[in-house]
CSV table of C-alpha atoms and ligand atoms in Angstrom, one decimal:
chain,number,residue,atom,x,y,z
H,1296,MET,CA,-31.9,0.3,-16.8
H,1297,PRO,CA,-34.0,4.0,-16.8
H,1298,GLY,CA,-36.6,3.7,-19.3
H,1299,SER,CA,-36.1,7.0,-21.5
H,1300,LEU,CA,-33.3,9.2,-21.4
H,1301,ASN,CA,-34.1,13.1,-22.4
H,1302,GLY,CA,-32.5,16.7,-22.2
H,1303,ASN,CA,-33.0,16.5,-18.1
H,1304,THR,CA,-31.7,13.0,-17.3
H,1305,ARG,CA,-29.0,13.3,-14.2
H,1306,LEU,CA,-25.8,11.7,-14.9
H,1307,TYR,CA,-23.9,10.0,-12.3
H,1308,GLY,CA,-21.0,7.3,-12.6
H,1309,ILE,CA,-18.0,5.6,-11.2
H,1310,ILE,CA,-14.5,6.6,-11.9
H,1311,GLY,CA,-11.6,4.3,-11.2
H,1312,ASN,CA,-8.8,2.1,-12.9
H,1313,PRO,CA,-9.7,-0.5,-13.9
H,1314,VAL,CA,-14.0,-0.1,-13.4
H,1315,GLN,CA,-15.1,-2.8,-16.3
H,1316,HIS,CA,-16.3,-5.2,-13.3
H,1317,THR,CA,-17.7,-2.6,-10.8
H,1318,PHE,CA,-21.4,-3.6,-9.7
H,1319,SER,CA,-22.8,0.0,-8.8
H,1320,PRO,CA,-24.4,0.8,-12.3
H,1321,ALA,CA,-26.6,-2.1,-12.0
H,1322,MET,CA,-26.9,-1.0,-8.3
H,1323,HIS,CA,-28.1,2.8,-8.9
H,1324,ASN,CA,-29.7,2.1,-12.0
H,1325,GLY,CA,-31.8,-0.4,-10.4
H,1326,ALA,CA,-32.6,2.1,-7.8
H,1327,PHE,CA,-33.2,4.8,-10.1
H,1328,SER,CA,-36.0,3.2,-12.1
H,1329,ALA,CA,-37.4,1.5,-8.7
H,1330,LEU,CA,-38.0,5.4,-8.0
H,1331,ASN,CA,-38.6,6.4,-11.2
H,1332,LEU,CA,-36.0,8.9,-11.3
H,1333,ASN,CA,-34.8,10.5,-14.3
H,1334,ALA,CA,-31.0,9.7,-13.8
H,1335,ILE,CA,-28.4,7.4,-15.0
H,1336,TYR,CA,-25.4,5.7,-13.7
H,1337,VAL,CA,-22.2,4.7,-16.1
H,1338,ALA,CA,-18.8,3.4,-15.4
H,1339,PHE,CA,-15.9,5.8,-16.1
H,1340,PRO,CA,-12.4,4.3,-16.9
H,1341,VAL,CA,-9.9,6.9,-16.0
H,1342,LEU,CA,-6.1,7.0,-16.4
H,1343,PRO,CA,-3.9,8.1,-13.2
H,1344,GLU,CA,-2.8,11.3,-15.6
H,1345,LEU,CA,-5.9,12.6,-16.5
H,1346,LEU,CA,-7.6,12.5,-13.2
H,1347,GLU,CA,-7.5,16.0,-12.7
H,1348,SER,CA,-9.2,16.7,-16.1
H,1349,ALA,CA,-11.9,14.2,-15.3
H,1350,VAL,CA,-12.9,15.5,-12.0
H,1351,LYS,CA,-13.3,19.3,-13.7
H,1352,GLY,CA,-14.9,17.4,-16.8
H,1353,LEU,CA,-17.8,16.6,-13.6
H,1354,LYS,CA,-18.5,20.3,-13.2
H,1355,ALA,CA,-18.1,21.0,-17.3
H,1356,LEU,CA,-20.8,18.1,-18.0
H,1357,ASN,CA,-22.7,19.1,-15.1
H,1358,ILE,CA,-22.6,15.4,-13.9
H,1359,ALA,CA,-24.8,15.1,-10.5
H,1360,GLY,CA,-22.6,12.7,-8.5
H,1361,ILE,CA,-19.8,10.0,-8.6
H,1362,ASN,CA,-18.3,7.3,-6.8
H,1363,VAL,CA,-14.8,6.7,-6.5
H,1364,THR,CA,-12.7,3.7,-6.4
H,1365,VAL,CA,-9.4,1.9,-6.5
H,1366,PRO,CA,-6.8,4.1,-7.0
H,1367,TYR,CA,-8.3,7.5,-6.7
H,1368,LYS,CA,-10.0,7.3,-3.4
H,1369,THR,CA,-7.1,9.7,-2.0
H,1370,ALA,CA,-5.7,11.1,-4.8
H,1371,ILE,CA,-9.1,12.9,-5.9
H,1372,ILE,CA,-9.2,15.1,-2.7
H,1373,PRO,CA,-6.9,17.9,-3.8
H,1374,PHE,CA,-9.1,18.4,-6.7
H,1375,LEU,CA,-12.4,19.0,-4.9
H,1376,ASP,CA,-13.6,21.9,-3.3
H,1377,ASP,CA,-15.1,20.6,0.1
H,1378,ILE,CA,-15.1,17.3,2.1
H,1379,THR,CA,-17.0,16.0,5.3
H,1380,PRO,CA,-15.2,15.8,8.2
H,1381,LEU,CA,-15.4,11.9,8.3
H,1382,ALA,CA,-14.0,11.8,4.7
H,1383,GLN,CA,-11.2,14.2,6.0
H,1384,SER,CA,-10.4,11.6,9.0
H,1385,ILE,CA,-10.6,8.2,6.9
H,1386,GLY,CA,-8.3,10.2,4.2
H,1387,ALA,CA,-10.2,9.0,1.6
H,1388,VAL,CA,-13.3,9.8,-0.6
H,1389,ASN,CA,-15.8,7.5,-2.3
H,1390,THR,CA,-18.5,9.3,-3.3
H,1391,VAL,CA,-18.8,12.5,-4.9
H,1392,ILE,CA,-21.8,15.2,-5.2
H,1393,HIS,CA,-21.9,18.2,-7.5
H,1394,HIS,CA,-24.0,20.9,-6.4
H,1395,SER,CA,-24.4,24.2,-8.6
H,1396,GLY,CA,-20.2,24.4,-9.5
H,1397,CYS,CA,-19.0,22.9,-6.0
H,1398,LEU,CA,-17.8,19.1,-5.7
H,1399,THR,CA,-17.8,17.9,-2.2
H,1400,GLY,CA,-16.2,14.6,-1.2
H,1401,THR,CA,-17.7,12.1,1.3
H,1402,ASN,CA,-16.7,8.2,2.1
H,1403,THR,CA,-20.1,6.0,2.7
H,1404,ASP,CA,-17.7,2.9,2.9
H,1405,GLY,CA,-17.4,3.2,6.8
H,1406,PRO,CA,-21.1,4.2,7.4
H,1407,GLY,CA,-22.3,1.1,4.7
H,1408,PHE,CA,-20.2,-1.1,7.0
H,1409,VAL,CA,-21.9,-0.1,10.0
H,1410,ARG,CA,-25.3,0.3,8.6
H,1411,SER,CA,-24.9,-3.5,7.1
H,1412,LEU,CA,-24.3,-4.5,10.9
H,1413,GLN,CA,-27.9,-4.5,11.3
H,1414,GLU,CA,-27.8,-8.2,10.0
H,1415,ILE,CA,-26.4,-9.3,12.8
H,1416,SER,CA,-28.4,-6.9,15.1
H,1417,PHE,CA,-25.3,-5.1,16.4
H,1418,ASP,CA,-25.2,-1.7,17.6
H,1419,PRO,CA,-21.6,-0.5,18.1
H,1420,ALA,CA,-22.4,2.2,20.5
H,1421,GLN,CA,-20.6,1.4,24.1
H,1422,LYS,CA,-18.6,-1.9,22.7
H,1423,THR,CA,-15.6,-3.4,22.7
H,1424,ILE,CA,-14.5,-4.1,19.3
H,1425,GLY,CA,-11.4,-5.9,17.4
H,1426,ILE,CA,-10.3,-4.8,13.9
H,1427,LEU,CA,-7.8,-7.1,12.2
H,1428,GLY,CA,-5.8,-5.0,9.4
H,1429,ALA,CA,-4.8,-1.5,8.8
H,1430,GLY,CA,-5.1,-0.5,5.2
H,1431,GLY,CA,-7.8,1.4,3.6
H,1432,SER,CA,-10.8,-0.5,4.8
H,1433,ALA,CA,-9.6,-0.6,8.3
H,1434,ARG,CA,-9.6,3.5,8.5
H,1435,ALA,CA,-13.2,3.8,7.0
H,1436,ILE,CA,-14.1,1.3,9.3
H,1437,LEU,CA,-12.2,2.4,12.4
H,1438,ALA,CA,-13.0,6.2,12.1
H,1439,THR,CA,-17.0,5.4,11.7
H,1440,LEU,CA,-17.1,3.0,14.7
H,1441,ALA,CA,-15.1,5.6,16.7
H,1442,LYS,CA,-17.8,8.3,15.5
H,1443,ASN,CA,-20.7,5.8,16.2
H,1444,GLY,CA,-19.7,5.7,19.9
H,1445,ALA,CA,-17.6,2.3,20.3
H,1446,LYS,CA,-16.4,2.1,23.6
H,1447,ARG,CA,-13.1,0.6,23.1
H,1448,LEU,CA,-11.3,-0.4,19.8
H,1449,LEU,CA,-8.1,-2.8,19.5
H,1450,LEU,CA,-6.5,-2.7,16.2
H,1451,ASN,CA,-4.2,-5.9,15.0
H,1452,ASN,CA,-2.1,-6.2,12.0
H,1453,ARG,CA,0.4,-8.9,10.4
H,1454,THR,CA,2.6,-5.5,10.0
H,1455,HIS,CA,2.6,-4.2,13.7
H,1456,ALA,CA,4.2,-0.9,12.8
H,1457,ARG,CA,1.5,-0.4,10.4
H,1458,ALA,CA,-1.7,-0.8,13.4
H,1459,GLU,CA,0.6,1.5,15.8
H,1460,ALA,CA,0.6,4.5,13.1
H,1461,LEU,CA,-3.0,4.3,12.5
H,1462,VAL,CA,-3.9,4.0,16.3
H,1463,ALA,CA,-1.4,7.4,16.8
H,1464,GLU,CA,-3.2,8.9,14.0
H,1465,PHE,CA,-6.6,8.6,15.1
H,1466,GLN,CA,-5.9,9.1,18.6
H,1467,LEU,CA,-5.6,12.3,18.0
H,1468,LEU,CA,-8.8,12.8,16.3
H,1469,PHE,CA,-10.7,10.5,18.4
H,1470,PRO,CA,-9.7,11.4,21.9
H,1471,HIS,CA,-12.0,10.1,24.1
H,1472,ILE,CA,-12.0,6.6,22.8
H,1473,PRO,CA,-9.1,4.4,23.8
H,1474,LEU,CA,-7.7,3.0,20.7
H,1475,GLU,CA,-5.2,0.5,21.1
H,1476,ALA,CA,-2.6,-1.3,18.4
H,1477,VAL,CA,-2.5,-5.1,20.0
H,1478,SER,CA,-0.6,-8.2,19.0
H,1479,LEU,CA,-2.6,-11.6,18.4
H,1480,GLU,CA,-1.8,-12.7,22.0
H,1481,ALA,CA,-3.2,-9.5,23.6
H,1482,LEU,CA,-6.1,-9.9,21.5
H,1483,TYR,CA,-7.1,-13.3,22.1
H,1484,PRO,CA,-8.2,-12.8,26.1
H,1485,GLN,CA,-10.0,-9.8,25.0
H,1486,GLU,CA,-13.9,-9.7,25.7
H,1487,LEU,CA,-15.0,-8.7,22.4
H,1488,ASP,CA,-18.3,-7.9,21.3
H,1489,LEU,CA,-17.2,-7.9,17.7
H,1490,LEU,CA,-14.1,-9.1,15.8
H,1491,ILE,CA,-14.1,-7.7,11.9
H,1492,ASN,CA,-11.9,-8.6,9.4
H,1493,THR,CA,-10.4,-6.2,7.2
H,1494,THR,CA,-8.0,-7.8,6.1
H,1495,SER,CA,-7.8,-9.7,2.3
H,1496,ALA,CA,-6.8,-13.0,4.0
H,1497,GLY,CA,-9.2,-15.0,2.4
H,1498,MET,CA,-10.1,-13.9,-0.3
H,1499,LYS,CA,-7.9,-15.9,-2.6
H,1500,ASP,CA,-6.6,-18.6,-0.6
H,1501,PRO,CA,-9.0,-20.7,2.1
H,1502,ILE,CA,-7.0,-19.0,4.8
H,1503,ALA,CA,-8.2,-17.2,8.0
H,1504,PRO,CA,-6.1,-14.1,9.5
H,1505,VAL,CA,-6.6,-15.3,13.2
H,1506,ASP,CA,-8.0,-18.7,14.6
H,1507,LEU,CA,-11.4,-17.9,16.0
H,1508,LYS,CA,-10.9,-21.0,18.0
H,1509,ARG,CA,-8.5,-19.3,20.5
H,1510,PHE,CA,-11.3,-16.4,21.2
H,1511,SER,CA,-13.8,-18.3,23.7
H,1512,THR,CA,-15.9,-15.0,24.6
H,1513,ILE,CA,-16.4,-13.4,21.2
H,1514,ARG,CA,-19.9,-12.7,20.4
H,1515,ASN,CA,-20.3,-11.7,16.5
H,1516,VAL,CA,-18.0,-11.7,14.0
H,1517,ALA,CA,-17.9,-9.7,10.3
H,1518,ASP,CA,-15.4,-10.0,7.2
H,1519,ILE,CA,-15.7,-7.3,4.9
H,1520,ILE,CA,-14.7,-10.0,2.0
H,1521,TYR,CA,-17.9,-10.8,0.0
H,1522,ASN,CA,-16.7,-13.2,-2.6
H,1523,PRO,CA,-16.3,-15.9,-1.6
H,1524,PRO,CA,-19.5,-15.4,0.4
H,1525,GLU,CA,-18.0,-17.8,3.2
H,1526,THR,CA,-14.2,-17.1,3.9
H,1527,LYS,CA,-12.3,-19.5,6.3
H,1528,PHE,CA,-12.9,-17.2,9.4
H,1529,LEU,CA,-17.0,-17.0,8.7
H,1530,GLU,CA,-16.5,-20.6,8.4
H,1531,GLN,CA,-15.0,-21.0,11.6
H,1532,ALA,CA,-17.7,-18.7,13.3
H,1533,ARG,CA,-20.3,-20.5,12.0
H,1534,GLN,CA,-18.7,-24.1,13.3
H,1535,LEU,CA,-18.5,-22.0,16.5
H,1536,GLY,CA,-21.4,-20.9,16.6
H,1537,ILE,CA,-20.9,-17.4,16.5
H,1538,PRO,CA,-23.3,-14.7,14.8
H,1539,ALA,CA,-21.2,-13.7,11.7
H,1540,MET,CA,-21.8,-11.5,8.3
H,1541,ASN,CA,-19.9,-11.3,5.5
H,1542,GLY,CA,-19.1,-8.1,3.2
H,1543,LEU,CA,-22.1,-8.1,0.8
H,1544,GLY,CA,-24.0,-5.6,3.1
H,1545,MET,CA,-20.9,-3.4,3.1
H,1546,LEU,CA,-21.2,-2.9,-0.6
H,1547,LEU,CA,-24.8,-2.9,-0.8
H,1548,PHE,CA,-25.3,-0.4,2.2
H,1549,GLN,CA,-22.2,2.2,1.0
H,1550,GLY,CA,-24.2,2.2,-2.5
H,1551,CYS,CA,-27.2,2.9,-0.5
H,1552,GLU,CA,-25.8,5.7,1.5
H,1553,ALA,CA,-24.1,7.6,-1.9
H,1554,PHE,CA,-27.7,7.4,-3.2
H,1555,GLU,CA,-29.0,8.9,-0.5
H,1556,PHE,CA,-26.2,11.7,-0.5
H,1557,TRP,CA,-27.2,12.2,-4.1
H,1558,THR,CA,-30.9,11.9,-4.2
H,1559,GLY,CA,-31.9,12.9,-0.6
H,1560,GLN,CA,-34.4,9.9,-0.7
H,1561,LYS,CA,-34.4,6.4,0.8
H,1562,ALA,CA,-32.6,4.0,-1.3
H,1563,PRO,CA,-34.6,1.2,-2.3
H,1564,GLU,CA,-32.7,-1.4,-0.6
H,1565,GLU,CA,-34.1,-4.7,-1.6
H,1566,VAL,CA,-34.0,-3.3,-5.3
H,1567,MET,CA,-30.4,-2.9,-5.1
H,1568,LYS,CA,-29.3,-5.9,-2.8
H,1569,THR,CA,-31.5,-7.9,-5.9
H,1570,GLU,CA,-29.4,-6.2,-8.3
H,1571,LEU,CA,-26.2,-6.9,-6.9
H,1572,LEU,CA,-26.9,-10.4,-6.1
H,1573,LYS,CA,-27.6,-11.0,-9.7
H,1574,GLN,CA,-24.3,-9.4,-10.5
H,1575,ILE,CA,-22.5,-11.2,-8.3
H,1576,SER,CA,-24.1,-14.6,-9.6
H,1577,THR,CA,-23.1,-14.1,-13.2
H,1578,LYS,CA,-19.2,-13.4,-12.3
S,540,ATR,P1,-7.8,-2.2,1.9
S,540,ATR,O1,-7.6,-1.1,1.4
S,540,ATR,O2,-8.7,-3.1,1.1
S,540,ATR,O3,-7.7,-2.3,3.1
S,540,ATR,P2,-4.7,-2.6,1.6
S,540,ATR,O4,-4.7,-1.3,2.1
S,540,ATR,O5,-4.0,-3.3,0.9
S,540,ATR,O6,-6.2,-3.0,1.3
S,540,ATR,O7,-4.4,-3.6,3.3
S,540,ATR,C1,-4.8,-4.7,3.0
S,540,ATR,C2,-4.8,-5.2,4.6
S,540,ATR,O8,-4.6,-6.8,4.5
S,540,ATR,C3,-3.3,-4.5,5.2
S,540,ATR,O9,-3.6,-4.6,7.0
S,540,ATR,C4,-2.3,-6.4,5.4
S,540,ATR,O10,-1.4,-6.3,6.4
S,540,ATR,P3,0.0,-5.7,6.3
S,540,ATR,O11,-0.2,-4.4,6.4
S,540,ATR,O12,0.5,-6.5,6.9
S,540,ATR,O13,0.3,-6.1,4.7
S,540,ATR,C5,-3.3,-7.5,5.6
S,540,ATR,N1,-3.4,-8.6,4.6
S,540,ATR,C6,-3.1,-8.6,3.8
S,540,ATR,N2,-3.2,-10.4,3.5
S,540,ATR,C7,-3.1,-10.4,4.6
S,540,ATR,C8,-2.5,-12.0,5.2
S,540,ATR,N3,-2.5,-13.1,4.5
S,540,ATR,N4,-2.8,-12.3,6.6
S,540,ATR,C9,-3.0,-11.1,7.4
S,540,ATR,N5,-3.4,-10.1,7.0
S,540,ATR,C10,-3.1,-9.7,5.5
């Protein structure tokens, strides 16, 4: 926790419903302390019918920035003054900065994921990448990979129509990058530089969204699930000797990106990671 609060303390927080289990206060307060910033971060549970009032309250109370979590990442957009092009294309905001009465929303989930790829020394530029899932996380990751110069993006989803709709929408936004909605049969023979699981398969039950053994030439694997730390999908990758990473880095780096957006300072990654791991170990 930050040492002393006073009349100049800058306020940050997270809004969502529920927010009791969020790891963000520990990460950000650890970072504020480490950099000696006079700031504090708290969790605000907000009821759906009070979302607009809560957002107006950010200005009224001069709150410097917030994270936004489920279920408000899209619902908050009409109440903001401005939104970054990336958040606009994703259609979701997870971070808001308040500057002189203006609330600007951005999305750090996708950039957080891309930054976390450093764990497997992977640069998405000019790569062929498969994405499993077509939900909110897939949208954030797809848009950010497209923005980061991926060569070709293949999307597979249990409900194929959802993947097709997402590809049709994003192809208009990123006309220079081939995007395809593919069946599993069409995905298996592809030479993928990276395959990412954005589905929730493996979070509760020990199931994998695909059988990795059927991919002979896959080079890297990522799962955005961090609990359990090794999903069935990642276990298969390990058994096959494929470089792999879980979703802890995405969680950490979406926080680092938000911290940097708010403060303009480089986030103390190691401190934030330590705080995050402490939180996870006590859950
Ligand atoms: P998020 O915002 O976290 O991405 P979401 O929007 O609920 O969550 O999306 C969940 C994704 O996981 C969807 O792509 C879903 O597939 P459907 O569109 O067919 O529902 C996928 N998913 C969930 N459980 C799955 C399972 N057991 N096997 C494969 N995909 C699954």
